[in-house]
Short mmCIF file of C-alpha atoms and ligand atoms in Angstrom, two decimals:
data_model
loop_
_atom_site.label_atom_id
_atom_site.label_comp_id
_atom_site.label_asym_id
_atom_site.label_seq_id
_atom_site.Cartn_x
_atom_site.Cartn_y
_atom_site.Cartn_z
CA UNK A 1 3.79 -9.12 -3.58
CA UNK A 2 5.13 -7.46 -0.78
CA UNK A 3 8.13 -8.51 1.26
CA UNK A 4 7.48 -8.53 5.03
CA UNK A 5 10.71 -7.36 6.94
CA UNK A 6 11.12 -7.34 10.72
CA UNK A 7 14.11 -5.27 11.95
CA UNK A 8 16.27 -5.68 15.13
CA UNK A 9 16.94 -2.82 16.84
CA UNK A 10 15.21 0.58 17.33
CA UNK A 11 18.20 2.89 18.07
CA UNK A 12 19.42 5.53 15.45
CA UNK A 13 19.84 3.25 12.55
CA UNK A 14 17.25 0.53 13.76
CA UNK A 15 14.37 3.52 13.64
CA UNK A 16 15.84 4.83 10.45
CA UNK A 17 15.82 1.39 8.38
CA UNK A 18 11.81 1.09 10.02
CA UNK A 19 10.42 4.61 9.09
CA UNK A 20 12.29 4.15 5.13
CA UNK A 21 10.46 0.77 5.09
CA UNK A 22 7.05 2.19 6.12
CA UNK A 23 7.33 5.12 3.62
CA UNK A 24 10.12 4.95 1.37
CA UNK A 25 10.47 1.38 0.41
CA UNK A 26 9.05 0.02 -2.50
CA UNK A 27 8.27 -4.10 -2.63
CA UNK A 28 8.34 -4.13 1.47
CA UNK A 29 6.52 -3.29 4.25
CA UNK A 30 7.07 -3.43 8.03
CA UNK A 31 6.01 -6.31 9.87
CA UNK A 32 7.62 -6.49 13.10
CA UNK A 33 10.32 -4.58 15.33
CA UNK A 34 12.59 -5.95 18.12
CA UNK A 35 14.42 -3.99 21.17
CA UNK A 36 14.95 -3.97 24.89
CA UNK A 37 13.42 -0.92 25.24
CA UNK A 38 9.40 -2.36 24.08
CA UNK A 39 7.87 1.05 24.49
CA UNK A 40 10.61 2.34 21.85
CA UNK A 41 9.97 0.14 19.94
CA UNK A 42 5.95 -0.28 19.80
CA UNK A 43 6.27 3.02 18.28
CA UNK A 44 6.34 2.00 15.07
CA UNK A 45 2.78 0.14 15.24
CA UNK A 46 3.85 -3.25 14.30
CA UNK A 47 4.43 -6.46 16.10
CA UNK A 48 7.05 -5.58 18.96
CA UNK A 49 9.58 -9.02 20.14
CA UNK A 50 11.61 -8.64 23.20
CA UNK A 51 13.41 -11.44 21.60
CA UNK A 52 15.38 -11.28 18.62
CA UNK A 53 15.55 -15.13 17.43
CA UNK A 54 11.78 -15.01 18.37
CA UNK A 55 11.08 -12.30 15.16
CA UNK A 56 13.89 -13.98 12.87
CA UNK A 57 12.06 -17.25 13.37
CA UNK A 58 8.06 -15.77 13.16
CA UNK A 59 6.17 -16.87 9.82
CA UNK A 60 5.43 -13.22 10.36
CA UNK A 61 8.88 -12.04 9.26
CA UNK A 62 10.32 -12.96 5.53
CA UNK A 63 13.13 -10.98 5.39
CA UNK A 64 15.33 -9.34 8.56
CA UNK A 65 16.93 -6.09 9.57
CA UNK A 66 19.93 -6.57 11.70
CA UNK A 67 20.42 -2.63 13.64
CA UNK A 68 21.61 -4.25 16.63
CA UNK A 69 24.65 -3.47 18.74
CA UNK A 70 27.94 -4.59 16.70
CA UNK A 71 28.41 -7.37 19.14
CA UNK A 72 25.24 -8.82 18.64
CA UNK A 73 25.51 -9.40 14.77
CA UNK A 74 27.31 -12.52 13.96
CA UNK A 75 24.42 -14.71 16.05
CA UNK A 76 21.40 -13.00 14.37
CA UNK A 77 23.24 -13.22 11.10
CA UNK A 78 23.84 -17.09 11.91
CA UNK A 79 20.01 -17.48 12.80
CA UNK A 80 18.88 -15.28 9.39
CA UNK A 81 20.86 -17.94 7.23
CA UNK A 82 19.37 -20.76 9.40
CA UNK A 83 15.90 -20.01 8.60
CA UNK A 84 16.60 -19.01 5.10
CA UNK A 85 15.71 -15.37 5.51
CA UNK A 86 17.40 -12.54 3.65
CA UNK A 87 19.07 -10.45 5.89
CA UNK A 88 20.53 -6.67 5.74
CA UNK A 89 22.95 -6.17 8.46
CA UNK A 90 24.31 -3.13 9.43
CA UNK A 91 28.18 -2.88 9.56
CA UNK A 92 30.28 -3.96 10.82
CA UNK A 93 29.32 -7.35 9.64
CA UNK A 94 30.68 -8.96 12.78
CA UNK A 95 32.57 -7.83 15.74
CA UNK A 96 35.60 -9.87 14.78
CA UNK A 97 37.24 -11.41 11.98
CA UNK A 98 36.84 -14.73 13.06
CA UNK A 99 33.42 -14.31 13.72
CA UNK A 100 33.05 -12.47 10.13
CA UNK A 101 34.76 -15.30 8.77
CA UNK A 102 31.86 -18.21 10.45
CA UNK A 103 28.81 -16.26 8.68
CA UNK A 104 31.27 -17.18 4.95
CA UNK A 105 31.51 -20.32 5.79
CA UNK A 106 27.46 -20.96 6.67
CA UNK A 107 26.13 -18.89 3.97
CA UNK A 108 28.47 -20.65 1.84
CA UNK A 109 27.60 -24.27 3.22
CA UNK A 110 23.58 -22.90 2.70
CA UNK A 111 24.20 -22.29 -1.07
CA UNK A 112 22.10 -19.18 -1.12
CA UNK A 113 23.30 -15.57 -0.98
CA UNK A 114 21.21 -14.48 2.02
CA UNK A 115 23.57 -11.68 3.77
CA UNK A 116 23.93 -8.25 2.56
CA UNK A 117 25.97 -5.70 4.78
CA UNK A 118 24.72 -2.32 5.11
CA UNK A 119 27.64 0.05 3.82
CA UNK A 120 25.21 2.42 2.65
CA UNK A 121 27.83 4.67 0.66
CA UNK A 122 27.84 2.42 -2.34
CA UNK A 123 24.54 3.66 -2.83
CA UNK A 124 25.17 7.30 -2.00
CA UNK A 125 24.84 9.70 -4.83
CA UNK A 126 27.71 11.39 -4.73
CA UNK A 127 30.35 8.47 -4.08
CA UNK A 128 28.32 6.97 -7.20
CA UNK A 129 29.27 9.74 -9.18
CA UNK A 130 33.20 8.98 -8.04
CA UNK A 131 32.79 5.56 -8.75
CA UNK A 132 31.29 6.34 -12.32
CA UNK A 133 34.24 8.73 -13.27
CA UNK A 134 36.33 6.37 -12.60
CA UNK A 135 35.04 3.11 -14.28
CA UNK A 136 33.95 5.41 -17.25
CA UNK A 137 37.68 6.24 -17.46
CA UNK A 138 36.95 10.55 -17.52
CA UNK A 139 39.80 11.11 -15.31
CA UNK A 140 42.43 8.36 -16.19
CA UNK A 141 43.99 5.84 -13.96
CA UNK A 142 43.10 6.26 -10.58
CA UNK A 143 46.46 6.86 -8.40
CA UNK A 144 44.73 8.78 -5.02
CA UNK A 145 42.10 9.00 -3.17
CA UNK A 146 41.78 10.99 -0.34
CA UNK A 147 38.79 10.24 2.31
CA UNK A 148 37.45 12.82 5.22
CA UNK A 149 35.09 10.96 7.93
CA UNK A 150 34.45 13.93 10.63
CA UNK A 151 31.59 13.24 13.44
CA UNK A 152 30.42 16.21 15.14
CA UNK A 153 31.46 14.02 18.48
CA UNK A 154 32.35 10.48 18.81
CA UNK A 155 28.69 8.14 19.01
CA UNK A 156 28.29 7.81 22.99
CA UNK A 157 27.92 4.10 22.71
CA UNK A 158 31.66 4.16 21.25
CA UNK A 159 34.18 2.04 23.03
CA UNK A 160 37.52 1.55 22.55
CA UNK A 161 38.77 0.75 18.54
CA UNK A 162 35.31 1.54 17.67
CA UNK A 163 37.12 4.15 15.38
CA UNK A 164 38.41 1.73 12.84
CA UNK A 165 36.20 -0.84 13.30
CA UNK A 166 32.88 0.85 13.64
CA UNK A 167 33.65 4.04 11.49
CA UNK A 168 36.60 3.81 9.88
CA UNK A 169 35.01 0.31 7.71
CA UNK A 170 33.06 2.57 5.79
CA UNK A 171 35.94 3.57 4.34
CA UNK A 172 37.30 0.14 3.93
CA UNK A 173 34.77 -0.52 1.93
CA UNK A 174 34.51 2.42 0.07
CA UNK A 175 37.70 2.52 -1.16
CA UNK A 176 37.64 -1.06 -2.69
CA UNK A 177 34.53 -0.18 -3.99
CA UNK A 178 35.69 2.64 -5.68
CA UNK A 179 39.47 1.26 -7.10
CA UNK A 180 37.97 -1.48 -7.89
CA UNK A 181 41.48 -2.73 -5.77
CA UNK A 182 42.16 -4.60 -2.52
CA UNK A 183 44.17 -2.70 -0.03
CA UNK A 184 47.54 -4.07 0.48
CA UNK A 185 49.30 -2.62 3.48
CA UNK A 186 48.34 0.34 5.86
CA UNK A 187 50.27 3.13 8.53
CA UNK A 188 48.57 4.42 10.94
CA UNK A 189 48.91 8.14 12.73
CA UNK A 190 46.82 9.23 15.49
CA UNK A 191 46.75 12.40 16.92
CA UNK A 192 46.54 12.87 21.62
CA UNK A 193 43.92 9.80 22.79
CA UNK A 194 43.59 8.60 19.43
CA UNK A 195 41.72 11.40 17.84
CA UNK A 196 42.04 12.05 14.87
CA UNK A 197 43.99 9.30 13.08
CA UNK A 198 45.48 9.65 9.64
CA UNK A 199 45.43 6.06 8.06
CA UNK A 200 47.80 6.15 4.60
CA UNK A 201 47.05 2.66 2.73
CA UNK A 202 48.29 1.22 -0.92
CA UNK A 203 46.14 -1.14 -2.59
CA UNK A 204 47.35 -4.25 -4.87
CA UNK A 205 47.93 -2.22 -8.07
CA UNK A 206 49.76 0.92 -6.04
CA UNK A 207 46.86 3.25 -5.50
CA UNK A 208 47.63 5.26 -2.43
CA UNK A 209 44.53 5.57 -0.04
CA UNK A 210 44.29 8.59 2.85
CA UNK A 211 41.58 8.51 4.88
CA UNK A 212 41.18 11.20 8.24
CA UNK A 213 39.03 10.09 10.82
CA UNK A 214 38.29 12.55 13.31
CA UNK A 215 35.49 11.65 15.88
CA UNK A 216 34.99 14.81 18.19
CA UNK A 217 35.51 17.47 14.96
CA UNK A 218 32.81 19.57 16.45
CA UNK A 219 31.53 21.82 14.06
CA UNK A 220 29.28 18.59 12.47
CA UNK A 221 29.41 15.72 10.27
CA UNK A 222 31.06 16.10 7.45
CA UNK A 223 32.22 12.80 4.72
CA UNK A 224 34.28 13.84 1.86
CA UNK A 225 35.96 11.96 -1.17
CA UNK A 226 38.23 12.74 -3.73
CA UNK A 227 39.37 10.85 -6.63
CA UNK A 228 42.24 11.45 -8.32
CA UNK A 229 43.36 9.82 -11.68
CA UNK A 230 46.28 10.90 -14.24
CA UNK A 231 44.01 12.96 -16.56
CA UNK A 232 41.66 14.37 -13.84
CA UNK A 233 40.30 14.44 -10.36
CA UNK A 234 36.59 13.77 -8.90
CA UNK A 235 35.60 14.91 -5.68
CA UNK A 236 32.48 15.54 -3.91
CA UNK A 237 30.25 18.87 -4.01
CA UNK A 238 29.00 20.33 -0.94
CA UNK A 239 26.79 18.79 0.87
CA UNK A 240 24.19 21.39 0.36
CA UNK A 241 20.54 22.12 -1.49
CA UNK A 242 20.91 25.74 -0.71
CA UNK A 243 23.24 28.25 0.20
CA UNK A 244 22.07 30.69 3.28
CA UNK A 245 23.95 34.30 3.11
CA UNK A 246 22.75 36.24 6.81
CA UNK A 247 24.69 38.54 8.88
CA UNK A 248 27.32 38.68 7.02
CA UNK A 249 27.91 34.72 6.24
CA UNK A 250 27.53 32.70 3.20
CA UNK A 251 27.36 28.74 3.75
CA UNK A 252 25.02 26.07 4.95
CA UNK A 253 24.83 24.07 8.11
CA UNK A 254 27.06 20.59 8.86
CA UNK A 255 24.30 18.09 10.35
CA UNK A 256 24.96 16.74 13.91
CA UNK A 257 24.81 12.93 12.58
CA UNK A 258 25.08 10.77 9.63
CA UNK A 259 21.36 10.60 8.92
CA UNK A 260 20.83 13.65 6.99
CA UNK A 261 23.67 13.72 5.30
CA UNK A 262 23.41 9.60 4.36
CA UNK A 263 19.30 9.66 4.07
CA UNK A 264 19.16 9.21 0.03
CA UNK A 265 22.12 5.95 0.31
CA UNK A 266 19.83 4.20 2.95
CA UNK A 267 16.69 4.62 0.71
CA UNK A 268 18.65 3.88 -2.01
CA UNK A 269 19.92 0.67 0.00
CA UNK A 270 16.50 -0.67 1.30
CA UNK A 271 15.15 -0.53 -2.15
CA UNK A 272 17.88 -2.15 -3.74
CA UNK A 273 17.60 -5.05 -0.95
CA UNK A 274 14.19 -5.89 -1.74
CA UNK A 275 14.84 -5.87 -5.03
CA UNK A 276 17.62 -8.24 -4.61
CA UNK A 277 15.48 -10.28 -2.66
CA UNK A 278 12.39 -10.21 -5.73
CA UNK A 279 14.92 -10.97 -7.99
CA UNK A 280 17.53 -12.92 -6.41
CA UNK A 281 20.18 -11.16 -7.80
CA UNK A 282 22.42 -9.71 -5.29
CA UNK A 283 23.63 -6.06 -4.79
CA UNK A 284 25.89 -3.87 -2.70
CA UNK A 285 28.19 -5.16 0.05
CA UNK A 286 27.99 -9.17 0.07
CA UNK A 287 29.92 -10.94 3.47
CA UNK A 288 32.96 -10.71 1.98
CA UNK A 289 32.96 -7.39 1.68
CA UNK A 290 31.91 -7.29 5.40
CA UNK A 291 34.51 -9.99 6.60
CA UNK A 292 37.30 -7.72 4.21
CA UNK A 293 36.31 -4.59 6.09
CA UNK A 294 36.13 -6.48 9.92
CA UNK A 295 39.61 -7.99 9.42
CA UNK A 296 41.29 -5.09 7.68
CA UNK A 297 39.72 -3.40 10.48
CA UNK A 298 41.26 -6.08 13.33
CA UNK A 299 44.15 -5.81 11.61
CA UNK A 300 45.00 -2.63 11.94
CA UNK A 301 43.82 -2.40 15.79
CA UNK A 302 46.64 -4.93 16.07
CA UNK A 303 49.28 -3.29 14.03
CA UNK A 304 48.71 0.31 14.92
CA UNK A 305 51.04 1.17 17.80
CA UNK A 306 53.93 0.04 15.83
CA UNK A 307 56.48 2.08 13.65
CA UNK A 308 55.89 -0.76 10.98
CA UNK A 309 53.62 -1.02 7.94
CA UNK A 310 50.89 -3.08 8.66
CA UNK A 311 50.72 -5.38 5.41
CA UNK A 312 47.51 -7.09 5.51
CA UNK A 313 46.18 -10.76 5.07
CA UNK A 314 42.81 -11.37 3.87
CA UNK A 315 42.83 -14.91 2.06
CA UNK A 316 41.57 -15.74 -1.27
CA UNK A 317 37.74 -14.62 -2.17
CA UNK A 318 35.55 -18.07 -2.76
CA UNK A 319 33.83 -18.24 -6.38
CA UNK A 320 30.64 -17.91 -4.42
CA UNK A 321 31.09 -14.39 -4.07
CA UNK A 322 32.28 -13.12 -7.39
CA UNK A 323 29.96 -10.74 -8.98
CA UNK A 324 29.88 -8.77 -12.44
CA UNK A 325 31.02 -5.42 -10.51
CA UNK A 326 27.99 -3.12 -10.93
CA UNK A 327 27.27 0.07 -10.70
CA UNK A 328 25.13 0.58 -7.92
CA UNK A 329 22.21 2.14 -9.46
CA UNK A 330 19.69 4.84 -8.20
C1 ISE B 401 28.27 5.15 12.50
O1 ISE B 401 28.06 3.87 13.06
C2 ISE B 401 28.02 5.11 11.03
O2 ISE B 401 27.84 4.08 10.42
C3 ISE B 401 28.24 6.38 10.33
O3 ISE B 401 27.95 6.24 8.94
C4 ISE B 401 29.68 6.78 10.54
O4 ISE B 401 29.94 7.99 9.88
C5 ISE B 401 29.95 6.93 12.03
O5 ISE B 401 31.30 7.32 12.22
C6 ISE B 401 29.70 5.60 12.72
O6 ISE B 401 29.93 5.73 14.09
#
């Protein structure tokens, strides 16, 4: 039986989640697309809504897509859990803590987990292989990890603290994700006009957390990882399938976007989420990852100008949302 989705939102990620679902996803097909921009988005060949709550609510639709502008999330999130409908949504869960906070409190008040946020690294080969070093204890206990999140040039739809609370959530989540910790208190550097900022974090059992994000690096995207414990260290391999020697250079190419470099972790992702919804057993980044991320995130947009650690607040996680931690499988 396959598992009609309908996603919101044609733009980079919008067209990406589409074009995985119509070839790549197992369990799912395609039924419907939403955007502004119609002729963008009849290109896909399905059902096209100029309305959003219009495709969330069509008998035509059993599962949603949310690849919608940031701001837009928290509402179509809302109407998902109103109707019952799985939904992926892309991060940041929410443009706000507060508003992260309201989707908690009506998916718990619904009784089903419905929401599942897209951080797509959980799923990502090579952080997998971090993650599995660790929790197979082949390089001791973890004390560092050190995080590089380089775009090529900053996303021209990026407005102001879109760094930390577009971009820099991935690594939010990430890190948790991989310490298996929650991050306790944070310092924020940032280099002329904000780019690039070094953000130095400790989590709740002293692991120290570094994470560069640099939005206008030029030379291409480029996410790295390394994980270092007391009997070893973990980090991530090139980013390459082959190595190109001409004119007197040996290397590869740096993509200009996340897409290439992220494709496997977003088919990974789909597939997992229809899975998930077949067998009703959640996986990858549940709302309160997303609301962790969006008010670590508001936090330190609030703390960052001053000389002080920023030691953060999160509240206590509801029993609804404690899972066995798993490994998020290929
Ligand atoms: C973008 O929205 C993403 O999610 C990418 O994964 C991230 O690397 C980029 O910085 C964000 O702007």
């Amino acid at each position: 039986m396959s598992i009609s989705v309908g996603v919101i939102g044609t733009g980079v990620m919008g067209a990406k989640h589409a074009r995985l679902l119509q070839t790549e996803t197992r369990g799912a097909d395609l039924a419907a697309v939403c955007d502004a921009d119609t002729k963008r988005a009849a290109a896909f060949g399905v059902e096209v809504f100029s309305d959003p709550l219009a495709l969330i609510r069509s008998d035509a639709v059993e599962a949603v897509v949310v690849a919608s502008p940031d701001e837009t999330h928290e509402a179509l999130v809302m109407e998902a859990l109103s109707q019952g409908k799985p939904v992926l949504c892309e991060k940041p869960l929410a443009a706000t803590t507060a508003q992260a906070a309201a989707i908690i409190e009506a998916e718990i008040k619904g009784g089903r987990r419905l929401v599942q946020v897209g951080f797509m690294r959980r799923f990502d080969p090579a952080y997998a292989e971090l993650r599995h070093a660790s929790t197979s204890g082949r390089i001791g206990q973890p004390m560092l990890l050190h995080n590089v999140h380089r775009n090529a040039q900053a996303p021209e739809w990026f407005t102001g603290a879109m760094a930390i609370t577009n971009a820099f959530v991935h690594e939010i989540d990430a890190s948790r994700w991989l310490l298996g910790s929650e991050m306790a208190r944070a310092h924020v550097f940032a280099g002329a006009g904000g780019d690039p900022l070094m953000i130095q974090m400790q989590t709740d059992r002293g692991e120290m957390v570094s994470t560069e994000v640099f939005l206008n690096a030029t030379y291409g995207y480029h996410v790295h990882a390394e994980l270092v414990g007391r009997d070893g260290a973990v980090s991530m391999a090139t980013p390459t399938h082959a190595w190109l020697d001409r004119a007197g250079q040996h290397g590869h190419g740096w993509p200009d976007n996340w897409l290439p470099r992220f494709n496997e972790a977003y088919r990974r992702q789909l597939n997992a989420w229809v899975q998930s919804i077949a067998t009703g057993i959640p996986t990858g980044a549940s709302s309160w990852d997303g609301y962790v991320a969006s008010a670590l995130a508001d936090q330190i947009v609030a703390g960052m100008q001053s000389e002080r650690p920023i030691n953060f607040e999160i509240g206590t996680k509801d029993s609804f949302y404690e899972d066995a931690q798993t490994e998020e499988t290929p």
